[in-house]
JSON list of C-alpha atoms in Angstrom, two decimals:
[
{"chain": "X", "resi": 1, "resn": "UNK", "atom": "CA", "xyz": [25.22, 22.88, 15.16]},
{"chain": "X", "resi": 2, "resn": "UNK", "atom": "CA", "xyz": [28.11, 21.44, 13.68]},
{"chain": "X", "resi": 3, "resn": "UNK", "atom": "CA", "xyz": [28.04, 17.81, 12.82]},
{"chain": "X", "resi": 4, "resn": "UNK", "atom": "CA", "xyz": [31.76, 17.27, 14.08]},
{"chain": "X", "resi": 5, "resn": "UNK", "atom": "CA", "xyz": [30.50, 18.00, 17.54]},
{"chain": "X", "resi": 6, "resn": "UNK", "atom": "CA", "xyz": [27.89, 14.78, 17.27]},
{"chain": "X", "resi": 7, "resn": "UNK", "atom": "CA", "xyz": [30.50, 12.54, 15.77]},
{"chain": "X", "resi": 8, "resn": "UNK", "atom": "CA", "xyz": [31.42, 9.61, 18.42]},
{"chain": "X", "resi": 9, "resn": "UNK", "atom": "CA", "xyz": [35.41, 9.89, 19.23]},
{"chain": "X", "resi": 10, "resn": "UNK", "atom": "CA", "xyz": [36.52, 6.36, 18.87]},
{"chain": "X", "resi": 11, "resn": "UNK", "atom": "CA", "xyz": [34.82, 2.72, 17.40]},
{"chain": "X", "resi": 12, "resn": "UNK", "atom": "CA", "xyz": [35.05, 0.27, 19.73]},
{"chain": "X", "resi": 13, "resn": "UNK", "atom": "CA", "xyz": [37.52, -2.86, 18.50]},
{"chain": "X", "resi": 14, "resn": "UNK", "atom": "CA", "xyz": [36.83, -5.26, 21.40]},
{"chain": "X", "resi": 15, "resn": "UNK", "atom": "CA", "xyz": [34.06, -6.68, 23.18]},
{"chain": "X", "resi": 16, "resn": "UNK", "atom": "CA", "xyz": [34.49, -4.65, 26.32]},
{"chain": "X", "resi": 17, "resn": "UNK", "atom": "CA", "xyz": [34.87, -1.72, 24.57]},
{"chain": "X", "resi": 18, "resn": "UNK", "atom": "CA", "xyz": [31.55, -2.54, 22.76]},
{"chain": "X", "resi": 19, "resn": "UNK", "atom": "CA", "xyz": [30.12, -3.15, 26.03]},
{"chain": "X", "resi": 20, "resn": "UNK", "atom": "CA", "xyz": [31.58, 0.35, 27.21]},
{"chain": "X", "resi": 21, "resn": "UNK", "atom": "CA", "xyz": [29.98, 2.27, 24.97]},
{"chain": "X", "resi": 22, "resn": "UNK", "atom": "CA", "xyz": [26.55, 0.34, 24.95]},
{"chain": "X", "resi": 23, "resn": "UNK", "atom": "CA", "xyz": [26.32, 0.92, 28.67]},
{"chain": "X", "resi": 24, "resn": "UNK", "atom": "CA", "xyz": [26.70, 4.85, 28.07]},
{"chain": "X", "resi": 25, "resn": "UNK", "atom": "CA", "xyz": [23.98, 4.82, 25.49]},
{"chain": "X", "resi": 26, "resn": "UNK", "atom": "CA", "xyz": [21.52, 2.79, 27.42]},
{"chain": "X", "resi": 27, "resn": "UNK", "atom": "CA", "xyz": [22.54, 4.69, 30.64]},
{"chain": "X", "resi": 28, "resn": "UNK", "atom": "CA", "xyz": [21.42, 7.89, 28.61]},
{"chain": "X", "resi": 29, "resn": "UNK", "atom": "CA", "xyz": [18.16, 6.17, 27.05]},
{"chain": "X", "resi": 30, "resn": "UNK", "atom": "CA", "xyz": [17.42, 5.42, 31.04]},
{"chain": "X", "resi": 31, "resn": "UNK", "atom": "CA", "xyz": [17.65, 9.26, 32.24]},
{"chain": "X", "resi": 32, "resn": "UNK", "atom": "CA", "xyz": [15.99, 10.91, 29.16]},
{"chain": "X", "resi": 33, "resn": "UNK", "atom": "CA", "xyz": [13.31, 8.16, 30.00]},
{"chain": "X", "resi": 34, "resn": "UNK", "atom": "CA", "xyz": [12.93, 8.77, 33.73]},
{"chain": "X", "resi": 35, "resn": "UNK", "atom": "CA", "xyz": [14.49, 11.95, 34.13]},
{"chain": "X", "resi": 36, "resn": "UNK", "atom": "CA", "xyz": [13.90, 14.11, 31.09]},
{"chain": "X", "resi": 37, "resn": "UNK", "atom": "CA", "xyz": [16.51, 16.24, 29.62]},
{"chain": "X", "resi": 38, "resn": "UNK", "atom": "CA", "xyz": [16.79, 18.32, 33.15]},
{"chain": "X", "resi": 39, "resn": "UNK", "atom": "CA", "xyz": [18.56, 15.50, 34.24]},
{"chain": "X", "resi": 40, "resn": "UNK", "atom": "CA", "xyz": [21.11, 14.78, 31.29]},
{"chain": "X", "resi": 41, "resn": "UNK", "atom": "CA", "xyz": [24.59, 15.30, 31.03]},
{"chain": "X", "resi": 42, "resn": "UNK", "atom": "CA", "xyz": [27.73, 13.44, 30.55]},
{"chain": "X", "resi": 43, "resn": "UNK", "atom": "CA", "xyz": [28.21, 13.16, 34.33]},
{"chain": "X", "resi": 44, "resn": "UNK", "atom": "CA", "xyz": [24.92, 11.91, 35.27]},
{"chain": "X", "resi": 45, "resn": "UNK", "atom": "CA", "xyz": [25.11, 9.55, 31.95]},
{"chain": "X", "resi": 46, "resn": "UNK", "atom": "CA", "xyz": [28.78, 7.87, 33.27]},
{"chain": "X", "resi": 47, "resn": "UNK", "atom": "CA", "xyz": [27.31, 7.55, 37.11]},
{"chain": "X", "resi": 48, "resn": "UNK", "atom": "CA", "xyz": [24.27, 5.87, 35.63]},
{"chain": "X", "resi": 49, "resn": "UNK", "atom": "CA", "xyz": [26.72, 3.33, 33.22]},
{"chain": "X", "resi": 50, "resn": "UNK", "atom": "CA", "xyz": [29.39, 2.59, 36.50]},
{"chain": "X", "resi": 51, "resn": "UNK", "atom": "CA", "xyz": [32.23, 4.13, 34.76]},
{"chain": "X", "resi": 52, "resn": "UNK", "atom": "CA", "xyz": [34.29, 7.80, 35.30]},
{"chain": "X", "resi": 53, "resn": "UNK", "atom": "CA", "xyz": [33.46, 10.47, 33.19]},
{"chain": "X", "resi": 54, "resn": "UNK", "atom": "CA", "xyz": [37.02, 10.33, 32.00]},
{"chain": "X", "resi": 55, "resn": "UNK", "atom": "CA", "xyz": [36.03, 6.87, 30.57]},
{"chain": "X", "resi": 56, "resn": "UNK", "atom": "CA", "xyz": [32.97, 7.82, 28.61]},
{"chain": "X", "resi": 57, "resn": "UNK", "atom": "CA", "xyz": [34.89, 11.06, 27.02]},
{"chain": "X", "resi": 58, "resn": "UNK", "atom": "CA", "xyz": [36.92, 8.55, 25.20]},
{"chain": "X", "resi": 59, "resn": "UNK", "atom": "CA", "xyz": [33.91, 7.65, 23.32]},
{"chain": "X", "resi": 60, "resn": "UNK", "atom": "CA", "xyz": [32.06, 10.92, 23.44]},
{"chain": "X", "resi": 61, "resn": "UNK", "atom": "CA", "xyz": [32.77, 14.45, 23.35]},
{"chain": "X", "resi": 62, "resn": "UNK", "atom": "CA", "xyz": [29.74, 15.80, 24.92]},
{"chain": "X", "resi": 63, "resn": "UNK", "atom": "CA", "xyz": [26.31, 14.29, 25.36]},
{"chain": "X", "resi": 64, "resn": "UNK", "atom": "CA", "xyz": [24.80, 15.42, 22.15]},
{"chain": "X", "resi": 65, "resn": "UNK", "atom": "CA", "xyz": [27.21, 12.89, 20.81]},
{"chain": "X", "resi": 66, "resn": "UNK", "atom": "CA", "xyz": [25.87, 10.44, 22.79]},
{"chain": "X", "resi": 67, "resn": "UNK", "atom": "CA", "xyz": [22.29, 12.04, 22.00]},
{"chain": "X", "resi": 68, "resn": "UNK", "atom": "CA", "xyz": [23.18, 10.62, 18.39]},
{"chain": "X", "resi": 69, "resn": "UNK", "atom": "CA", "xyz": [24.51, 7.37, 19.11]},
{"chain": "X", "resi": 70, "resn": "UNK", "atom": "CA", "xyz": [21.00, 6.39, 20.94]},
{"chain": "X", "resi": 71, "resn": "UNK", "atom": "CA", "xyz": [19.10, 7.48, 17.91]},
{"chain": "X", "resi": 72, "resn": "UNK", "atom": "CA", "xyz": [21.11, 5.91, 15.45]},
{"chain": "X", "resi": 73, "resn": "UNK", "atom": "CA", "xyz": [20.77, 2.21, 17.87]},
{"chain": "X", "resi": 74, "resn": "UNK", "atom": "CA", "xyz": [17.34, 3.05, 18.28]},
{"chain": "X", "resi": 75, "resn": "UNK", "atom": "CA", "xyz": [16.52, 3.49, 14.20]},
{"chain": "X", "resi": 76, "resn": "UNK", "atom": "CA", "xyz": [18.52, 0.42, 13.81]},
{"chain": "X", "resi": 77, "resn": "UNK", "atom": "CA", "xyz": [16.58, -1.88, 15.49]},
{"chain": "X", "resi": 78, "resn": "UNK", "atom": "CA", "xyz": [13.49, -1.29, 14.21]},
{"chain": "X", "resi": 79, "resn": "UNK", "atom": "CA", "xyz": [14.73, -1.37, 11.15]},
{"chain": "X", "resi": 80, "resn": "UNK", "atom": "CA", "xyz": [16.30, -5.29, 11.81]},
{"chain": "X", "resi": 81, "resn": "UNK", "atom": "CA", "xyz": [12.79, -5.87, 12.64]},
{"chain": "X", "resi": 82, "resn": "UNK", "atom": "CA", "xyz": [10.94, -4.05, 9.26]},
{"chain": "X", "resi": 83, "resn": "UNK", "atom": "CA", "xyz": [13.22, -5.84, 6.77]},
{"chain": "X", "resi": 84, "resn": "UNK", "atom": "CA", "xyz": [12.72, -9.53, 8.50]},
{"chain": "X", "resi": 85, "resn": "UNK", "atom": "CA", "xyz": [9.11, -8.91, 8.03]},
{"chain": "X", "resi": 86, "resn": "UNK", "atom": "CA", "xyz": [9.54, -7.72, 4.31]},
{"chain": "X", "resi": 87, "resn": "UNK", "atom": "CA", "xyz": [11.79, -10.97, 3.59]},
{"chain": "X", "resi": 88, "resn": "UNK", "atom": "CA", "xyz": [9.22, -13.08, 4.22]},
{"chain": "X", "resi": 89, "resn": "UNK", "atom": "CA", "xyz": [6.18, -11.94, 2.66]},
{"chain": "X", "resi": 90, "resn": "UNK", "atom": "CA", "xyz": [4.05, -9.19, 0.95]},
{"chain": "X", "resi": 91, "resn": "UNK", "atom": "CA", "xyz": [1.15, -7.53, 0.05]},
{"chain": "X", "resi": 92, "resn": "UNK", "atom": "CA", "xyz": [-1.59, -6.64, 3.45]},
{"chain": "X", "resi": 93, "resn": "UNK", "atom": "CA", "xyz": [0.15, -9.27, 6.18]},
{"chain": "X", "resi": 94, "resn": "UNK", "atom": "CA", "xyz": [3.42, -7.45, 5.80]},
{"chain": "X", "resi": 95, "resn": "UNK", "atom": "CA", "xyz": [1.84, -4.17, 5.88]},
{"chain": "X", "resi": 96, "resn": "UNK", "atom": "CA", "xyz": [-0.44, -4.86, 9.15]},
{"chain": "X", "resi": 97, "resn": "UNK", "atom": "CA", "xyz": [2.89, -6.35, 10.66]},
{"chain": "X", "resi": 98, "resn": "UNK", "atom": "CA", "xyz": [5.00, -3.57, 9.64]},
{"chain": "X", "resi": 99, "resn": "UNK", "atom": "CA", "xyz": [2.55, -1.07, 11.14]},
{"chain": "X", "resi": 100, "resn": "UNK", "atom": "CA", "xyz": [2.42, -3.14, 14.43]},
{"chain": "X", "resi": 101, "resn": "UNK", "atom": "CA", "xyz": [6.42, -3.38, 14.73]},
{"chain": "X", "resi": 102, "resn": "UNK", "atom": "CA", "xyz": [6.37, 0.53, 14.13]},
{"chain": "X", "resi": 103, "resn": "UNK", "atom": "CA", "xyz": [3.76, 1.19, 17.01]},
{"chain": "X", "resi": 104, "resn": "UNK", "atom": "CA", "xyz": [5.40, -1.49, 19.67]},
{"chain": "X", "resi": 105, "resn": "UNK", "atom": "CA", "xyz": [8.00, 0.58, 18.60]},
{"chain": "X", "resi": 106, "resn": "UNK", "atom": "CA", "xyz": [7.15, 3.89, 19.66]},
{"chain": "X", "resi": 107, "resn": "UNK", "atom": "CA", "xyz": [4.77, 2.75, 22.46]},
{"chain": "X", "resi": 108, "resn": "UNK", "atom": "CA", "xyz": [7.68, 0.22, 24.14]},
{"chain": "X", "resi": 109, "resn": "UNK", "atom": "CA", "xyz": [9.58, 3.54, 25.57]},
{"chain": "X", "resi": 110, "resn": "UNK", "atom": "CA", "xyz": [6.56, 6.45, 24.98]},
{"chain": "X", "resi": 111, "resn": "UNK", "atom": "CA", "xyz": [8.65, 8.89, 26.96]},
{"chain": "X", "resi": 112, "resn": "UNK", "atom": "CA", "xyz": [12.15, 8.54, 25.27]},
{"chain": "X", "resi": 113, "resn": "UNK", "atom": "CA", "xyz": [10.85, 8.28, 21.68]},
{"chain": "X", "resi": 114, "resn": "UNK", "atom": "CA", "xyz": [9.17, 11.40, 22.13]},
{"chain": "X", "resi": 115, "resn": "UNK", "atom": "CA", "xyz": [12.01, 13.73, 23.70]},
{"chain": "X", "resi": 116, "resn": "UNK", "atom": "CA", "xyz": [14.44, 11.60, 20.99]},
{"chain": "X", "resi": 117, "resn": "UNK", "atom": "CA", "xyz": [11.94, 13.44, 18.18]},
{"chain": "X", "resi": 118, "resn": "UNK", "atom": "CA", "xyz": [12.49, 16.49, 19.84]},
{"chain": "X", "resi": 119, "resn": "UNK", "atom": "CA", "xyz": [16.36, 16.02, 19.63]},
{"chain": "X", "resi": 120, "resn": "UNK", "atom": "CA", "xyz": [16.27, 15.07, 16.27]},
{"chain": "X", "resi": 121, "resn": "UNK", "atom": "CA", "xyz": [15.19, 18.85, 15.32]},
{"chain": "X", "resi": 122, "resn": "UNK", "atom": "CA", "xyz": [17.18, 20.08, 17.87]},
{"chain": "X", "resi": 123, "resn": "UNK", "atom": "CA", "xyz": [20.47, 18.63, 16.46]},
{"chain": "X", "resi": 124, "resn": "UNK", "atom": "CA", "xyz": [19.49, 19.57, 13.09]},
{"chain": "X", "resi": 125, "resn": "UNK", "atom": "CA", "xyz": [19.66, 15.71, 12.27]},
{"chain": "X", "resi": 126, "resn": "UNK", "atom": "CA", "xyz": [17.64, 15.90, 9.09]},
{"chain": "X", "resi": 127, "resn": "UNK", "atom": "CA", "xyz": [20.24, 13.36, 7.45]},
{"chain": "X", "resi": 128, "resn": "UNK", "atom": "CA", "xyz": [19.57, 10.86, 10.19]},
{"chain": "X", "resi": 129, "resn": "UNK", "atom": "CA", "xyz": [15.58, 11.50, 9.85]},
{"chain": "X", "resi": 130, "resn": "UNK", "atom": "CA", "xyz": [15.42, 11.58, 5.89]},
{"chain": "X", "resi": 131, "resn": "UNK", "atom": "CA", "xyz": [17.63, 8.23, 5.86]},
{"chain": "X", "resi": 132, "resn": "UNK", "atom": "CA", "xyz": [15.54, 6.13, 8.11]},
{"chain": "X", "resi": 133, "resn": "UNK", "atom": "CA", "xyz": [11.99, 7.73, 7.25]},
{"chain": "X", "resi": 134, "resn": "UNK", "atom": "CA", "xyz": [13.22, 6.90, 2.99]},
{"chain": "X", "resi": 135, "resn": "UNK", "atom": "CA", "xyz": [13.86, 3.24, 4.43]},
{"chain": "X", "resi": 136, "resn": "UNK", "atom": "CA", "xyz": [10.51, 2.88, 6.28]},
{"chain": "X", "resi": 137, "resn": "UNK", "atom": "CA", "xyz": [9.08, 4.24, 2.96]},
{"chain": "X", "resi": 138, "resn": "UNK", "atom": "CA", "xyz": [11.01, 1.50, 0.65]},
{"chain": "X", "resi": 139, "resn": "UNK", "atom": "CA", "xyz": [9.87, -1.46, 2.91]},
{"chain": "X", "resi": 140, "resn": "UNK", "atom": "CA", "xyz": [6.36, -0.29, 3.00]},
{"chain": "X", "resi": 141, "resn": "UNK", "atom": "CA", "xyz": [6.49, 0.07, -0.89]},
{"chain": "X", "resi": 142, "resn": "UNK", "atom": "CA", "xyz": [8.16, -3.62, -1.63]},
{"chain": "X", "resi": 143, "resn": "UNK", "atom": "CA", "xyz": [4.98, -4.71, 0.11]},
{"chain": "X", "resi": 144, "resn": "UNK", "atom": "CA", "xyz": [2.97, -2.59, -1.48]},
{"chain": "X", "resi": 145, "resn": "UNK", "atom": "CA", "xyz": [4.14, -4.36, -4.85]},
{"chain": "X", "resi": 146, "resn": "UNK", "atom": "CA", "xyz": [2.07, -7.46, -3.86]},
{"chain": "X", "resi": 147, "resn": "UNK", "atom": "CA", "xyz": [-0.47, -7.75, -6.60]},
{"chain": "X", "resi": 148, "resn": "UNK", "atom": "CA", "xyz": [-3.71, -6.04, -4.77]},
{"chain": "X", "resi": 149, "resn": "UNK", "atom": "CA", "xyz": [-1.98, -3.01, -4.68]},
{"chain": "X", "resi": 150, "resn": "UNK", "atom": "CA", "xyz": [-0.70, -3.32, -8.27]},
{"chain": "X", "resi": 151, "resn": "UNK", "atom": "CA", "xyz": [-3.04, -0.81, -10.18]},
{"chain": "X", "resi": 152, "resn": "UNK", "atom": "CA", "xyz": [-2.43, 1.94, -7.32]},
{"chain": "X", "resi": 153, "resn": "UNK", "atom": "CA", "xyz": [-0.52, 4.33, -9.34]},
{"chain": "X", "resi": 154, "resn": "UNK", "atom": "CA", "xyz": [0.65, 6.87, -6.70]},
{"chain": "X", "resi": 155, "resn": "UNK", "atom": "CA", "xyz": [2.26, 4.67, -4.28]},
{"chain": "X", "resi": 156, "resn": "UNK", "atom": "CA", "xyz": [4.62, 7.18, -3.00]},
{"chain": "X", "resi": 157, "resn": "UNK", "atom": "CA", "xyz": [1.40, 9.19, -1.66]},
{"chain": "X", "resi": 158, "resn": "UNK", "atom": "CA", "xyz": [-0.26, 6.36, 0.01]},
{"chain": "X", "resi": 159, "resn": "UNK", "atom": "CA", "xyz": [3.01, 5.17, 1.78]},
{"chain": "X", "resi": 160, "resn": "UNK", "atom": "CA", "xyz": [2.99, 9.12, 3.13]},
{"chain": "X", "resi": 161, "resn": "UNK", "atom": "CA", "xyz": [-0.31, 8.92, 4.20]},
{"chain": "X", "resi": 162, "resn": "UNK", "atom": "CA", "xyz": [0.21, 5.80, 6.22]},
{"chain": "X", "resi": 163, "resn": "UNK", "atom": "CA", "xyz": [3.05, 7.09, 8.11]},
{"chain": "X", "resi": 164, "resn": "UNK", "atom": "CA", "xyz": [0.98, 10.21, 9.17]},
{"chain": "X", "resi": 165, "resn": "UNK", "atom": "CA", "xyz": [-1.56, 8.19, 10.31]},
{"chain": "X", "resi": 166, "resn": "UNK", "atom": "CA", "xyz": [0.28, 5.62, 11.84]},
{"chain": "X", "resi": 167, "resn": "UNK", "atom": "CA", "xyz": [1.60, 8.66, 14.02]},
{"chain": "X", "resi": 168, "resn": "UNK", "atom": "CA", "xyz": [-0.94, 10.78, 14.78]},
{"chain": "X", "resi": 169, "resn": "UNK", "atom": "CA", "xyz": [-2.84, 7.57, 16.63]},
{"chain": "X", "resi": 170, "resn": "UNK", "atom": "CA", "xyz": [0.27, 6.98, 18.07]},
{"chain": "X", "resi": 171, "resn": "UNK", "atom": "CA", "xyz": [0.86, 10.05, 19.45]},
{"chain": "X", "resi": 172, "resn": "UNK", "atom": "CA", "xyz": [-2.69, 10.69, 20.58]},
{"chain": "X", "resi": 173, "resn": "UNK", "atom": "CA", "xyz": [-2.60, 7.57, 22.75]},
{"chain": "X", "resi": 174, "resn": "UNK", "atom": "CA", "xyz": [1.33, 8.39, 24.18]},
{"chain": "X", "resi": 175, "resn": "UNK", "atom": "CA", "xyz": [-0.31, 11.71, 24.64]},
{"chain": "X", "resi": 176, "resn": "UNK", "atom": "CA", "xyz": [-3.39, 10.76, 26.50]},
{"chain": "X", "resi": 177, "resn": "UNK", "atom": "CA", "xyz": [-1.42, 8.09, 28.45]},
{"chain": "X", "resi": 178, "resn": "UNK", "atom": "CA", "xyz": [-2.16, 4.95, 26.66]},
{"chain": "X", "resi": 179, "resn": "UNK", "atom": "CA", "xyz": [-0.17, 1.86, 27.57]},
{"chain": "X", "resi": 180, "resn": "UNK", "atom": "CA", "xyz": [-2.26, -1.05, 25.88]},
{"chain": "X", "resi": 181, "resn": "UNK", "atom": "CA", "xyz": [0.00, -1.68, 22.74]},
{"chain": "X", "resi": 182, "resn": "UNK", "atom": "CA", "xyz": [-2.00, -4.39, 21.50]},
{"chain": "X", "resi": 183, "resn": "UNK", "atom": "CA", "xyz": [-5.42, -2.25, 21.87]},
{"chain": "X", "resi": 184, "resn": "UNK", "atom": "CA", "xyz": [-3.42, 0.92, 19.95]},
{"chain": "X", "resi": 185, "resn": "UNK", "atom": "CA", "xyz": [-2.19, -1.85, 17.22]},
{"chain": "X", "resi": 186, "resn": "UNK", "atom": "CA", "xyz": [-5.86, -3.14, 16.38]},
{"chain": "X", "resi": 187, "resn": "UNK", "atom": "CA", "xyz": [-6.94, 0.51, 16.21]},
{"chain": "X", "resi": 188, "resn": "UNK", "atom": "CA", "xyz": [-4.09, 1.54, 13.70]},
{"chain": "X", "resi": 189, "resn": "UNK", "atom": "CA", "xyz": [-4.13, -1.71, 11.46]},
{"chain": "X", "resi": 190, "resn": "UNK", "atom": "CA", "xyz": [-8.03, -1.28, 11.15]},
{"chain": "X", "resi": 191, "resn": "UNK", "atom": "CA", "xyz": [-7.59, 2.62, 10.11]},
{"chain": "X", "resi": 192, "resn": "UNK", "atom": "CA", "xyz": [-4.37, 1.17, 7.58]},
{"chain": "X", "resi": 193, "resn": "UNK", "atom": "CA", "xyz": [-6.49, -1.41, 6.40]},
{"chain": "X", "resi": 194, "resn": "UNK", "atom": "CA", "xyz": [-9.67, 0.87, 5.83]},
{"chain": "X", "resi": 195, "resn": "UNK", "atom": "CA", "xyz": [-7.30, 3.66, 3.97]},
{"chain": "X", "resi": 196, "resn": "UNK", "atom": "CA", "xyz": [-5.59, 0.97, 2.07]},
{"chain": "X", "resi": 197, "resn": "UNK", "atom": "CA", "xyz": [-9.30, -0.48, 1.07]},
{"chain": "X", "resi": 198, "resn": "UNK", "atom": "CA", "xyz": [-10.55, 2.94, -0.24]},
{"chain": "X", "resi": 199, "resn": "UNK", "atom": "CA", "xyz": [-7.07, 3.26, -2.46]},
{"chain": "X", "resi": 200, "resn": "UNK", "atom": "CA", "xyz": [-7.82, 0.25, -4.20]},
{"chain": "X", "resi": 201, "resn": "UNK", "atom": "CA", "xyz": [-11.12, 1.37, -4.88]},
{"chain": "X", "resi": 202, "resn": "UNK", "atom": "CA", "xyz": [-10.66, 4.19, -5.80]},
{"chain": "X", "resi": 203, "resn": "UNK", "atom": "CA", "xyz": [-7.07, 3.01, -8.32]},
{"chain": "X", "resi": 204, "resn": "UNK", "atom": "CA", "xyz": [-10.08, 0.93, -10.61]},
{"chain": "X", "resi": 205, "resn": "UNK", "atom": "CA", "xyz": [-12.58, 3.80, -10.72]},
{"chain": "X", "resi": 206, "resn": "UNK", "atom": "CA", "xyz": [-12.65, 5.95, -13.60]},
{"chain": "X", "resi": 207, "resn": "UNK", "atom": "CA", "xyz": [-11.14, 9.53, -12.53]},
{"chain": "X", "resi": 208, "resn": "UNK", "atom": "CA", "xyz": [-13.58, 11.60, -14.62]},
{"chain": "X", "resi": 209, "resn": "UNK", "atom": "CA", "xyz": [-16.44, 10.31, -11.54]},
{"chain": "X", "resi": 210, "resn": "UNK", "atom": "CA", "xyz": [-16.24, 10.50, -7.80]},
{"chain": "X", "resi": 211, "resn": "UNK", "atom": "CA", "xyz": [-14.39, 7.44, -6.08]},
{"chain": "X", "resi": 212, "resn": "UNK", "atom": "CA", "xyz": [-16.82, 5.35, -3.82]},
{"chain": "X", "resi": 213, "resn": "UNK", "atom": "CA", "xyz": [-17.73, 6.01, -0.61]},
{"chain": "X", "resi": 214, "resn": "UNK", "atom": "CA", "xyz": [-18.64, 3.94, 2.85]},
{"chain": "X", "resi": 215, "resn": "UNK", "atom": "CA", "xyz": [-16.75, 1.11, 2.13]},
{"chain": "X", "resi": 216, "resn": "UNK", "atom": "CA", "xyz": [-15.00, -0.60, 5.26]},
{"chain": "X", "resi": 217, "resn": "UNK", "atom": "CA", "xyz": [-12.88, -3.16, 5.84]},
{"chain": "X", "resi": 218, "resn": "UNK", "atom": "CA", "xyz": [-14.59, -6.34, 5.43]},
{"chain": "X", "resi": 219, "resn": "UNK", "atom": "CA", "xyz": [-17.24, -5.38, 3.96]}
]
């Protein structure tokens, strides 16, 4: 798909312009939400935002456009929230409150994170995944530069595996239906923190023997 197509038309200058074009992208997070894709198209998006179509093609060629826009506010924000937790500290608090801002994250709209994944391979938006995913990844590694991490050599692999994990609970509780966000947060900072526990072990063992086994957080 070409990437001219996905481009918004024209920056908003003023504050009800802003406002415009916020409305239209929260008016589409609200149908793909509710409504699913079946229901989503520029029409339905302007009726939902209480302006004309007319209007909202000033801002947005078609709704893949808009499609964009939404992902691009949505990555945004959680990023605001990742880097005020990484300015103020390091080391296993940031990374527990990293990993619960990620999952209230994904868990505070189940239904429009998941079809917004979908679009992202839909739209061939592999820029707009590899940028925020290699931010997520930077954060998690400044934190990871906190001292009782600093003898893990392969940080780059750990950081990996804590994203998978992170979203495979995830999306086995959106999956089953889950809506406790705090219960899904003390499940996925205890399997971080267990993970995290082993790779420390295992960083001051010697390679030539196995790494240690049945330790658990706390222990």
């Amino acid at each position: 798909m070409s990437q001219t197509r996905l481009k918004q038309r024209k920056i908003p200058q003023q504050l009800r312009a802003e406002a415009t074009v916020a409305s239209i992208i929260e008016a589409a997070a609200r149908i793909l939400e509710h409504e699913g894709l079946g229901g989503y198209n520029t029409n339905a998006v302007a009726k939902r935002a209480g302006i004309s179509v007319g209007s909202l093609y000033q801002y947005f060629p078609n709704k893949d456009a808009i499609t964009r826009a939404l992902l691009e506010r949505e990555s945004s924000s959680l990023m605001t929230v990742l880097e005020c937790i990484v300015e103020k500290r390091r080391g296993l608090p940031a990374i527990n409150e990293l990993v619960a801002a990620i999952v209230t994250h994904l868990m505070r709209r189940p239904n429009l994170a998941r079809i917004l994944d979908d679009q992202e391979q839909k739209l061939s938006l592999q820029d707009h995944v590899l940028k925020t995913e290699t931010q997520v990844q930077s954060l998690i590694q400044t934190c990871l530069s906190d001292g009782a991490f600093a003898d893990v050599s392969d940080k780059q692999s750990i950081v990996f595996d804590m994203i998978c994990i992170v979203r495979g609970i995830v999306d086995g509780a959106a999956a089953r239906g889950e809506r406790d966000i705090d219960a899904i947060i003390c499940r996925v900072v205890r399997a971080v923190d267990g993970y995290l526990a082993q790779s420390t072990a295992c960083a001051g063992t010697d390679s030539s023997r196995p790494a240690p086994t049945g330790r658990h957080v706390g222990a």
